Coordinates of C-alpha atoms and ligand atoms in Angstrom, one line a residue:
X1 CA 70.4 51.2 -101.3
X2 CA 71.5 54.6 -102.2
X3 CA 69.1 56.2 -104.7
X4 CA 70.0 59.1 -106.9
X5 CA 67.8 62.2 -106.9
X6 CA 66.2 61.0 -110.2
X7 CA 65.6 57.6 -108.8
X8 CA 64.0 59.0 -105.7
X9 CA 61.7 61.1 -107.9
X10 CA 60.7 58.0 -109.8
X11 CA 60.0 56.2 -106.6
X12 CA 57.8 59.2 -105.6
X13 CA 55.7 58.6 -108.7
X14 CA 56.8 61.9 -110.4
X15 CA 57.2 60.1 -113.8
X16 CA 54.0 58.0 -113.5
X17 CA 52.8 54.8 -112.1
X18 CA 54.7 52.3 -114.1
X19 CA 58.2 53.7 -113.3
X20 CA 57.1 54.1 -109.7
X21 CA 56.2 50.5 -109.5
X22 CA 59.4 49.4 -111.3
X23 CA 61.5 51.5 -108.8
X24 CA 59.7 50.0 -105.9
X25 CA 60.2 46.5 -107.0
X26 CA 63.9 46.9 -108.0
X27 CA 64.8 48.9 -104.9
X28 CA 63.2 46.2 -102.7
X29 CA 65.1 43.4 -104.6
X30 CA 68.3 45.5 -104.3
X31 CA 67.8 45.8 -100.5
X32 CA 67.2 42.1 -100.1
X33 CA 70.3 41.3 -102.0
X34 CA 72.4 44.0 -100.2
X35 CA 73.0 46.0 -103.4
X36 CA 74.3 49.4 -102.9
X37 CA 72.9 51.0 -106.0
X38 CA 71.2 50.5 -109.3
X39 CA 73.4 50.3 -112.4
X40 CA 72.6 51.1 -116.0
X41 CA 72.0 48.2 -118.4
X42 CA 72.4 47.9 -122.1
X43 CA 69.5 45.5 -122.8
X44 CA 66.8 43.3 -121.4
X45 CA 65.5 39.9 -122.4
X46 CA 62.1 38.9 -121.1
X47 CA 60.5 35.6 -120.1
X48 CA 56.9 36.7 -119.8
X49 CA 56.4 35.3 -123.3
X50 CA 54.1 32.3 -123.4
X51 CA 50.7 31.7 -121.9
X52 CA 51.7 28.2 -121.1
X53 CA 54.1 29.5 -118.4
X54 CA 52.5 33.0 -117.7
X55 CA 49.0 31.7 -117.1
X56 CA 46.1 34.2 -116.5
X57 CA 48.0 36.0 -113.7
X58 CA 51.0 36.7 -116.0
X59 CA 48.8 38.0 -118.9
X60 CA 46.9 40.2 -116.5
X61 CA 50.1 41.6 -114.9
X62 CA 51.6 42.4 -118.3
X63 CA 48.3 44.1 -119.3
X64 CA 48.3 46.1 -116.1
X65 CA 51.8 47.4 -116.5
X66 CA 51.1 48.3 -120.2
X67 CA 47.9 50.1 -119.0
X68 CA 49.9 52.0 -116.4
X69 CA 52.1 53.3 -119.3
X70 CA 55.1 51.0 -118.9
X71 CA 57.5 51.6 -121.8
X72 CA 60.9 50.0 -122.2
X73 CA 63.8 52.5 -122.1
X74 CA 66.5 50.1 -123.4
X75 CA 66.4 47.5 -126.2
X76 CA 64.2 44.7 -124.9
X77 CA 63.8 41.3 -126.6
X78 CA 61.6 38.4 -125.6
X79 CA 61.6 34.6 -125.4
X80 CA 59.7 32.3 -127.8
X81 CA 56.0 32.8 -128.6
X82 CA 53.7 30.5 -126.8
X83 CA 52.5 28.8 -130.1
X84 CA 53.5 28.5 -133.7
X85 CA 53.4 32.1 -134.9
X86 CA 52.8 31.0 -138.5
X87 CA 50.3 28.2 -138.1
X88 CA 49.0 27.9 -134.6
X89 CA 45.8 26.2 -135.8
X90 CA 47.8 23.7 -137.7
X91 CA 49.8 23.0 -134.5
X92 CA 46.4 22.1 -132.8
X93 CA 46.7 25.0 -130.4
X94 CA 43.4 25.4 -128.4
X95 CA 41.5 28.6 -129.4
X96 CA 41.2 29.7 -125.7
X97 CA 44.9 29.4 -125.3
X98 CA 45.5 31.4 -128.5
X99 CA 43.3 34.2 -127.3
X100 CA 45.4 34.5 -124.1
X101 CA 48.7 34.3 -126.0
X102 CA 47.6 37.2 -128.3
X103 CA 46.6 39.3 -125.2
X104 CA 50.1 38.7 -123.8
X105 CA 51.6 39.7 -127.1
X106 CA 49.5 42.8 -127.3
X107 CA 50.6 43.9 -123.8
X108 CA 54.3 43.5 -124.4
X109 CA 54.1 45.1 -127.8
X110 CA 52.5 48.2 -126.2
X111 CA 55.5 48.4 -123.9
X112 CA 57.8 48.5 -126.9
X113 CA 59.3 45.0 -126.9
X114 CA 61.4 44.0 -130.0
X115 CA 59.3 41.0 -131.1
X116 CA 62.1 38.6 -131.9
X117 CA 60.3 35.7 -130.0
X118 CA 63.5 33.7 -129.6
X119 CA 65.7 32.3 -126.8
X120 CA 68.8 33.1 -128.9
X121 CA 68.6 36.9 -129.1
X122 CA 72.4 37.0 -129.2
X123 CA 72.3 35.7 -132.8
X124 CA 71.8 39.2 -134.1
X125 CA 69.1 41.0 -132.3
X126 CA 70.5 41.6 -128.9
X127 CA 74.2 40.9 -128.7
X128 CA 75.9 42.4 -125.6
X129 CA 79.6 43.1 -125.7
X130 CA 82.3 41.9 -123.3
X131 CA 81.9 43.5 -119.8
X132 CA 78.5 45.0 -120.6
X133 CA 75.8 44.8 -117.9
X134 CA 72.4 43.5 -119.2
X135 CA 69.3 42.1 -117.4
X136 CA 68.2 38.8 -119.1
X137 CA 65.9 36.1 -117.9
X138 CA 66.0 33.1 -120.2
X139 CA 68.4 30.8 -118.4
X140 CA 70.1 29.4 -121.5
X141 CA 70.7 32.9 -122.9
X142 CA 71.9 34.1 -119.5
X143 CA 74.5 31.3 -119.3
X144 CA 75.6 32.0 -122.9
X145 CA 75.9 35.8 -122.3
X146 CA 78.1 35.3 -119.2
X147 CA 80.1 32.3 -120.4
X148 CA 80.6 33.0 -124.1
X149 CA 80.2 36.7 -124.6
X150 CA 81.6 37.8 -121.2
X151 CA 78.6 40.1 -120.7
X152 CA 77.2 40.4 -117.1
X153 CA 73.7 39.3 -116.1
X154 CA 72.0 37.6 -113.3
X155 CA 69.1 35.1 -114.0
X156 CA 66.3 37.6 -113.9
X157 CA 62.7 36.6 -113.4
X158 CA 59.4 37.6 -115.1
X159 CA 58.1 41.0 -114.1
X160 CA 61.4 41.9 -112.6
X161 CA 62.8 41.9 -116.1
X162 CA 60.0 44.2 -117.2
X163 CA 60.9 46.6 -114.4
X164 CA 64.6 46.5 -115.5
X165 CA 63.4 47.3 -119.1
X166 CA 61.3 50.2 -118.0
X167 CA 64.1 51.8 -115.9
X168 CA 67.1 50.7 -117.9
X169 CA 68.7 49.7 -114.6
X170 CA 69.2 46.7 -112.4
X171 CA 70.5 46.2 -108.8
X172 CA 74.2 45.8 -108.7
X173 CA 74.3 42.3 -107.3
X174 CA 75.6 38.8 -108.2
X175 CA 77.1 38.5 -111.6
X176 CA 77.4 42.3 -112.0
X177 CA 80.2 42.3 -109.4
X178 CA 83.6 41.2 -110.5
X179 CA 84.5 39.3 -107.3
X180 CA 81.4 37.2 -107.6
X181 CA 82.5 36.0 -111.0
X182 CA 85.5 34.0 -109.9
X183 CA 85.6 30.3 -110.5
X184 CA 84.8 28.0 -107.6
X185 CA 85.1 24.4 -108.8
X186 CA 88.0 23.0 -111.0
X187 CA 86.7 20.6 -113.7
X188 CA 89.2 18.6 -115.7
X189 CA 87.7 17.4 -119.0
X190 CA 89.6 14.3 -119.9
X191 CA 88.5 13.6 -123.5
X192 CA 91.5 13.4 -125.7
X193 CA 89.8 14.8 -128.9
X194 CA 87.2 17.4 -130.0
X195 CA 83.9 16.6 -128.4
X196 CA 81.2 15.1 -130.6
X197 CA 78.0 17.2 -131.1
X198 CA 75.9 15.2 -128.6
X199 CA 78.7 15.5 -126.0
X200 CA 78.3 19.2 -125.6
X201 CA 74.8 19.1 -124.2
X202 CA 75.7 16.0 -122.3
X203 CA 78.7 17.8 -120.7
X204 CA 76.4 20.7 -119.9
X205 CA 73.9 18.4 -118.3
X206 CA 76.7 16.8 -116.3
X207 CA 78.0 20.2 -115.2
X208 CA 74.6 21.5 -114.2
X209 CA 74.1 18.4 -111.9
X210 CA 77.6 18.7 -110.5
X211 CA 77.7 22.4 -110.0
X212 CA 74.2 23.5 -109.0
X213 CA 74.7 27.3 -108.8
X214 CA 78.5 27.2 -108.3
X215 CA 80.9 28.6 -110.9
X216 CA 82.9 25.9 -112.7
X217 CA 86.2 26.3 -114.4
X218 CA 86.4 23.8 -117.2
X219 CA 89.9 22.9 -118.4
X220 CA 90.8 20.6 -121.3
X221 CA 88.2 21.6 -123.9
X222 CA 89.9 20.8 -127.2
X223 CA 89.4 22.4 -130.6
X224 CA 87.2 25.4 -131.2
X225 CA 83.6 24.7 -130.2
X226 CA 81.1 26.5 -132.4
X227 CA 78.6 29.0 -131.0
X228 CA 75.9 26.3 -131.5
X229 CA 77.9 23.8 -129.5
X230 CA 78.3 26.3 -126.7
X231 CA 74.7 27.2 -126.9
X232 CA 73.6 23.6 -126.4
X233 CA 76.1 23.2 -123.5
X234 CA 75.0 26.4 -121.7
X235 CA 71.3 25.5 -122.1
X236 CA 71.7 22.1 -120.6
X237 CA 73.9 23.3 -117.7
X238 CA 71.4 26.1 -116.9
X239 CA 68.5 23.5 -117.0
X240 CA 69.9 20.6 -115.0
X241 CA 71.5 23.1 -112.6
X242 CA 71.3 26.8 -111.9
X243 CA 74.4 27.6 -113.8
X244 CA 74.7 31.3 -114.6
X245 CA 78.4 31.4 -115.6
X246 CA 80.9 28.8 -116.6
X247 CA 84.6 29.6 -117.2
X248 CA 85.6 27.4 -120.1
X249 CA 89.3 28.0 -120.3
X250 CA 90.3 29.3 -123.8
X251 CA 86.7 30.1 -124.6
X252 CA 85.2 32.4 -121.9
X253 CA 86.7 35.9 -122.4
X254 CA 87.5 36.1 -118.6
X255 CA 89.2 32.7 -118.6
X256 CA 92.2 32.9 -120.9
X257 CA 93.9 30.8 -118.3
X258 CA 92.6 28.8 -115.3
X259 CA 94.4 31.2 -112.9
X260 CA 92.6 34.1 -114.4
X261 CA 89.2 32.3 -114.1
X262 CA 89.8 31.6 -110.4
X263 CA 90.8 35.3 -109.8
X264 CA 93.7 34.3 -107.6
X265 CA 91.6 32.2 -105.3
X266 CA 92.0 28.5 -104.5
X267 CA 89.3 26.2 -105.9
X268 CA 86.8 25.0 -103.4
X269 CA 86.4 21.7 -105.1
X270 CA 87.8 19.7 -108.0
X271 CA 86.6 16.9 -110.2
X272 CA 87.2 15.1 -113.5
X273 CA 84.8 14.3 -116.3
X274 CA 85.7 11.7 -119.0
X275 CA 84.2 10.0 -122.0
X276 CA 82.5 7.3 -119.8
X277 CA 80.9 10.0 -117.7
X278 CA 79.4 11.6 -120.8
X279 CA 78.1 8.3 -122.0
X280 CA 76.5 7.6 -118.6
X281 CA 75.0 11.1 -118.6
X282 CA 73.5 10.5 -122.0
X283 CA 71.9 7.3 -120.8
X284 CA 70.5 9.1 -117.7
X285 CA 69.0 11.8 -120.0
X286 CA 66.8 9.1 -121.7
X287 CA 63.6 7.8 -120.0
X288 CA 63.0 5.3 -122.7
X289 CA 64.6 3.7 -125.8
X290 CA 63.7 2.0 -129.1
X291 CA 60.2 1.6 -130.3
X292 CA 58.4 3.8 -132.8
X293 CA 59.7 7.3 -133.5
X294 CA 56.5 9.3 -132.9
X295 CA 57.9 12.8 -132.5
X296 CA 61.4 14.2 -133.4
X297 CA 61.9 17.7 -132.1
X298 CA 65.0 19.8 -132.7
X299 CA 65.6 23.4 -131.9
X300 CA 66.0 23.9 -128.1
X301 CA 67.5 26.5 -127.9
X302 CA 66.2 27.7 -131.3
X303 CA 68.1 26.2 -134.2
X304 CA 70.4 28.5 -136.2
X305 CA 70.6 28.6 -140.0
X306 CA 73.8 26.4 -139.8
X307 CA 72.0 23.7 -137.7
X308 CA 68.9 23.7 -140.0
X309 CA 71.2 23.4 -143.0
X310 CA 73.0 20.4 -141.4
X311 CA 69.7 18.6 -140.9
X312 CA 68.9 19.3 -144.6
X313 CA 72.3 17.8 -145.6
X314 CA 71.7 14.8 -143.3
X315 CA 68.2 14.2 -144.7
X316 CA 69.6 14.5 -148.3
X317 CA 66.2 14.5 -149.9
X318 CA 64.8 11.5 -148.0
X319 CA 61.2 11.5 -146.8
X320 CA 60.2 11.6 -143.2
X321 CA 58.4 8.4 -142.1
X322 CA 54.6 8.9 -142.5
X323 CA 54.0 7.9 -138.9
X324 CA 56.6 10.3 -137.5
X325 CA 56.3 14.0 -136.8
X326 CA 59.6 15.8 -137.4
X327 CA 59.5 19.4 -136.2
X328 CA 62.3 22.0 -136.1
X329 CA 61.9 25.1 -134.0
X330 CA 63.6 28.4 -135.0
X331 CA 63.0 32.1 -135.0
X332 CA 61.5 33.7 -137.9
X333 CA 64.7 35.3 -139.2
X334 CA 66.4 31.9 -139.5
X335 CA 63.3 30.6 -141.2
X336 CA 63.3 33.5 -143.6
X337 CA 66.9 32.9 -144.5
X338 CA 66.6 29.2 -145.1
X339 CA 63.5 30.0 -147.2
X340 CA 65.6 32.3 -149.4
X341 CA 68.2 29.5 -149.6
X342 CA 65.6 27.1 -150.8
X343 CA 66.2 24.9 -147.8
X344 CA 62.8 25.3 -146.2
X345 CA 61.0 24.2 -149.3
X346 CA 63.2 21.2 -149.6
X347 CA 62.8 20.2 -146.0
X348 CA 59.0 20.6 -146.2
X349 CA 59.0 18.5 -149.4
X350 CA 60.6 15.8 -147.2
X351 CA 57.9 16.1 -144.6
X352 CA 59.8 18.3 -142.0
X353 CA 57.7 21.0 -140.3
X354 CA 59.3 24.3 -139.4
X355 CA 57.7 25.7 -136.2
X356 CA 58.1 29.4 -136.1
X357 CA 59.1 31.4 -133.0
X358 CA 58.0 28.8 -130.5
X359 CA 59.3 25.6 -129.0
X360 CA 58.2 22.2 -127.8
X361 CA 58.4 23.1 -124.1
X362 CA 56.5 26.4 -124.1
X363 CA 53.8 25.6 -126.6
X364 CA 51.0 23.0 -126.1
X365 CA 52.0 19.7 -127.7
X366 CA 49.6 17.6 -125.6
X367 CA 46.8 17.7 -128.2
X368 CA 49.0 15.6 -130.4
X369 CA 49.1 12.8 -127.8
X370 CA 52.8 12.0 -128.3
X371 CA 54.1 9.4 -125.8
X372 CA 57.7 10.0 -126.5
X373 CA 60.0 12.6 -128.0
X374 CA 63.4 12.3 -129.6
X375 CA 65.6 15.3 -129.3
X376 CA 69.3 16.5 -129.5
X377 CA 68.7 19.0 -126.7
X378 CA 69.9 18.6 -123.1
X379 CA 67.5 21.3 -122.0
X380 CA 64.6 19.7 -123.7
X381 CA 65.6 16.3 -122.3
X382 CA 65.4 17.8 -118.8
X383 CA 62.1 19.6 -119.1
X384 CA 60.3 17.4 -121.7
X385 CA 58.8 14.8 -119.3
X386 CA 57.2 17.4 -117.1
X387 CA 56.3 20.0 -119.7
X388 CA 55.3 17.8 -122.6
X389 CA 54.2 14.7 -120.8
X390 CA 56.4 12.5 -123.0
X391 CA 59.2 10.1 -122.5
X392 CA 62.6 11.3 -123.8
X393 CA 65.2 9.9 -126.0
X394 CA 68.3 12.1 -126.2
X395 CA 70.4 11.5 -129.3
X396 CA 72.7 13.2 -131.7
X397 CA 71.1 15.3 -134.5
X398 CA 72.2 12.7 -137.1
X399 CA 70.5 9.9 -135.1
X400 CA 67.4 12.1 -134.8
X401 CA 67.3 12.4 -138.6
X402 CA 67.7 8.7 -139.1
X403 CA 64.9 8.1 -136.6
X404 CA 62.6 10.5 -138.4
X405 CA 63.3 8.7 -141.8
X406 CA 63.1 5.1 -140.5
X407 CA 60.3 5.7 -138.0
X408 CA 62.3 3.8 -135.4
X409 CA 63.6 5.4 -132.3
X410 CA 67.3 4.9 -131.4
X411 CA 68.0 2.1 -128.9
Ligands
F3S1 FE1 64.4 28.0 -126.0 FE2 62.2 26.7 -125.5 FE3 64.5 25.5 -125.2 S1 62.6 28.8 -124.9 S2 65.9 27.1 -124.7 S3 63.6 26.3 -127.1 S4 62.8 25.4 -123.8

């Protein structure tokens, strides 16, 4: 790696211990990945956010970097909080867990994080432009940034992302290099209509399994999928596989045509996905069916105002079944807006609980003893069994609402 004079000075510790450590880590990572240099970035999104995944070591590492004087030099946002930010006691969060979560919060706040606590920072707080280099960690947001916005980021990891935030730089590797962004696998979507809502995460799940870390070029997507549809597709693809970038022809800025997406290269592989594949994928995402609806969880990735409003319309004033927990996860800005719109009050009167700034995967839900969870999220379906210890029923948002009202899980 070629370091500039300023970078060499940072590595020599001339600007303090935190930048020195950040330079040491990033230059080593750059060397391993054969990067020639560090490049400037416009923003960072962190994943050292929840005690459930950071554990003691992560909290102590964040505290140490803050103590060393680590300060973010570019706008730096952060993934969801490790517990309900408004009512962690009401969410049955253990006291000892809450203490560690607050220590983690304190450390990243001292470094200057923008405390959005959301996995959808691109909905207003951290929205990179086409072609901009950023260093993000949250896999769903990384896939969205590359695929939908045309920004450039690798899947960063905890601590490395903090180093990027301190230096405002990242090694020039992977997705930051144009020739690495060319499509590799041609995927023909053979569904002769706009996809239904549940088919977007199911397609993402299918793509993740099929592609692994390869770059797919999806042809045949009809209509104009909404940002929320693409969000759910990217999140599922980045969970069931290591998808960082998809070229959806007509959607991805770098894929106005399939030829452009492949960058003049021949595809390495080709496959077809049709309606029956999506239905089979949906069935494979479920580990159980039917029975009592114990826990209905929406908002992975965090629900937008539009999605919460749709649930409100679907519910239409009906009450949630007394034996069912119906929780929606969203960031505090979306919650503030739906409160101003009167929607929060109406949802709560129906028995829906809004869980602020956290999610079902990274906050402790075990104290509730749920045996199964019903969700419209492909990512949640993938991680739920391991992270929440529940069976999963993946369903459309409308079916989730009906399950919450009837108390009966979809078959
Ligand atoms: Fe976001 Fe949690 Fe899902 S961080 S993408 S809501 S697992």
